[in-house]
Coordinates of C-alpha atoms in Angstrom, one line a residue:
M1 CA 81.9 97.8 87.3
S2 CA 82.9 98.0 90.9
T3 CA 85.0 100.9 92.2
T4 CA 87.4 101.1 95.1
T5 CA 88.6 104.1 97.2
A6 CA 92.0 105.8 96.8
A7 CA 92.7 105.1 100.5
T8 CA 92.5 101.4 100.1
A9 CA 93.4 100.8 96.4
L10 CA 97.1 99.9 96.8
T11 CA 96.7 97.8 99.9
T12 CA 93.8 95.9 98.3
V13 CA 95.8 95.1 95.2
A14 CA 98.8 93.9 97.2
A15 CA 96.6 91.7 99.5
G16 CA 94.8 90.2 96.5
I17 CA 98.0 89.2 94.8
A18 CA 99.4 87.7 98.0
S19 CA 96.2 85.8 98.4
S20 CA 96.5 84.4 94.9
L21 CA 100.1 83.4 95.4
A22 CA 99.2 81.6 98.6
R23 CA 97.4 79.0 96.4
V24 CA 100.7 77.9 95.0
S25 CA 101.7 74.8 96.9
G26 CA 104.9 75.1 98.9
L27 CA 105.4 78.8 98.2
K28 CA 106.1 81.0 101.2
V29 CA 104.4 84.4 100.5
Y30 CA 105.3 87.8 102.0
G31 CA 103.1 90.8 101.4
Y32 CA 106.2 92.9 101.6
E33 CA 109.9 92.7 100.8
P34 CA 111.6 91.2 103.9
R35 CA 115.3 91.7 104.7
D36 CA 115.9 87.9 104.7
L37 CA 114.0 85.0 103.4
D38 CA 113.6 82.2 105.9
E39 CA 112.3 79.6 103.5
L40 CA 112.5 78.9 99.8
P41 CA 110.7 79.0 97.4
A42 CA 109.3 82.4 98.5
A43 CA 107.4 85.2 96.8
T44 CA 107.4 88.9 97.8
V45 CA 104.7 91.4 96.8
G46 CA 106.6 94.7 96.7
A47 CA 106.8 98.1 95.1
Q48 CA 103.8 99.6 93.3
T49 CA 103.6 102.2 90.5
V50 CA 100.4 104.1 89.8
E51 CA 99.6 105.5 86.4
R52 CA 96.6 107.7 85.9
T53 CA 94.6 108.8 82.8
A54 CA 96.1 111.9 81.3
P55 CA 94.1 115.2 81.6
D56 CA 93.2 115.2 78.0
E57 CA 91.9 111.6 77.9
I58 CA 88.5 110.3 79.2
E59 CA 88.1 107.9 82.1
S60 CA 86.5 104.4 81.6
E61 CA 83.5 105.1 83.7
L62 CA 81.7 108.3 84.7
G63 CA 82.3 109.2 88.3
S64 CA 85.5 107.2 88.7
L65 CA 89.2 107.5 88.0
D66 CA 91.3 104.9 86.1
W67 CA 94.3 103.7 88.0
R68 CA 96.8 101.3 86.4
V69 CA 98.7 99.8 89.3
T70 CA 101.8 97.8 88.5
T71 CA 103.0 95.7 91.4
K72 CA 106.5 94.1 91.5
V73 CA 106.4 90.4 92.5
M74 CA 109.6 88.6 93.1
V75 CA 109.8 84.8 93.4
Y76 CA 113.0 83.3 94.8
L77 CA 114.1 79.7 94.4
R78 CA 117.1 77.7 95.7
C79 CA 120.0 77.6 93.2
D80 CA 122.3 74.8 94.2
D81 CA 122.7 73.9 90.6
P82 CA 121.9 76.4 87.7
E83 CA 120.4 73.7 85.5
T84 CA 118.1 72.5 88.2
A85 CA 117.2 76.1 89.1
Y86 CA 116.2 76.8 85.5
T87 CA 114.1 73.6 85.3
D88 CA 112.4 74.7 88.6
V89 CA 111.8 78.2 87.3
R90 CA 110.3 76.9 84.0
S91 CA 108.0 74.6 86.0
L92 CA 106.9 77.2 88.6
L93 CA 106.5 80.4 86.5
P94 CA 103.4 79.2 84.6
V95 CA 101.8 78.1 87.9
V96 CA 102.5 81.5 89.5
I97 CA 101.1 83.4 86.4
R98 CA 98.0 81.1 86.4
E99 CA 97.2 81.8 90.1
I100 CA 97.7 85.6 89.8
E101 CA 95.5 85.7 86.7
R102 CA 92.9 83.1 87.9
D103 CA 90.2 85.6 89.0
R104 CA 91.5 88.4 86.7
G105 CA 91.9 90.7 89.7
V106 CA 88.6 90.3 91.5
A107 CA 90.4 89.5 94.8
S108 CA 92.5 92.7 94.2
G109 CA 89.4 94.9 93.6
A110 CA 90.5 95.3 90.0
V111 CA 88.5 95.4 86.8
D112 CA 91.3 93.3 85.2
Q113 CA 94.7 92.0 86.3
T114 CA 97.4 90.3 84.3
V115 CA 101.1 89.6 84.4
V116 CA 102.5 91.9 81.8
R117 CA 106.2 91.0 82.1
S118 CA 108.4 88.4 83.7
D119 CA 112.2 88.1 83.9
V120 CA 114.4 85.4 85.2
G121 CA 117.9 85.8 86.7
F122 CA 120.1 85.0 89.6
T123 CA 121.1 86.9 92.7
D124 CA 124.8 87.5 93.5
P125 CA 126.1 85.0 96.1
N126 CA 125.9 86.2 99.7
E127 CA 128.6 85.9 102.4
Q128 CA 127.8 82.2 102.8
G129 CA 128.0 81.7 99.1
R130 CA 124.2 81.2 98.8
Q131 CA 122.8 82.2 95.5
M132 CA 119.1 82.2 94.4
A133 CA 117.3 82.0 91.1
V134 CA 114.8 84.9 90.9
M135 CA 111.7 85.5 88.8
E136 CA 110.7 89.2 88.6
L137 CA 107.1 89.8 87.5
D138 CA 105.2 92.9 86.8
V139 CA 101.5 92.5 87.6
E140 CA 99.3 95.2 86.1
A141 CA 95.8 95.9 87.5
L142 CA 93.2 98.3 86.2
L143 CA 91.2 99.8 89.0
L144 CA 88.2 102.2 89.0
V145 CA 88.8 104.5 91.9
A146 CA 85.9 106.6 93.2
D147 CA 86.3 110.2 92.2
Y148 CA 87.4 112.3 95.2

């Protein structure tokens, strides 16, 4: 199994997910959470959580540390009509999941990568009355990080 370094692990995972999302036709992809979205549909690759193996447990591979990195991915769609928005979400969600999981994390430097949770909702209307449908996904990647 391949290992990555602690210094590049989070950046590599985020870039790999963004690269996977870029394969979705018509989806504007941000490798961060921008203040404003200039185009819809759009996806953001945002906050990351790292979980490590507990001290009393063993690592997967000798000489490396297991990192479970969960990355928050948000996909925003136009919501002029709630019924149409739900139809669009139901069409787009499986495509987004398929592209994130297509290479099982190889582009992210991961041993494995999967969407472990998705949630659908709506944003509150802004000052102009614009509301968006939003899909929130948790993408979990298992990385083997070189022991310091």
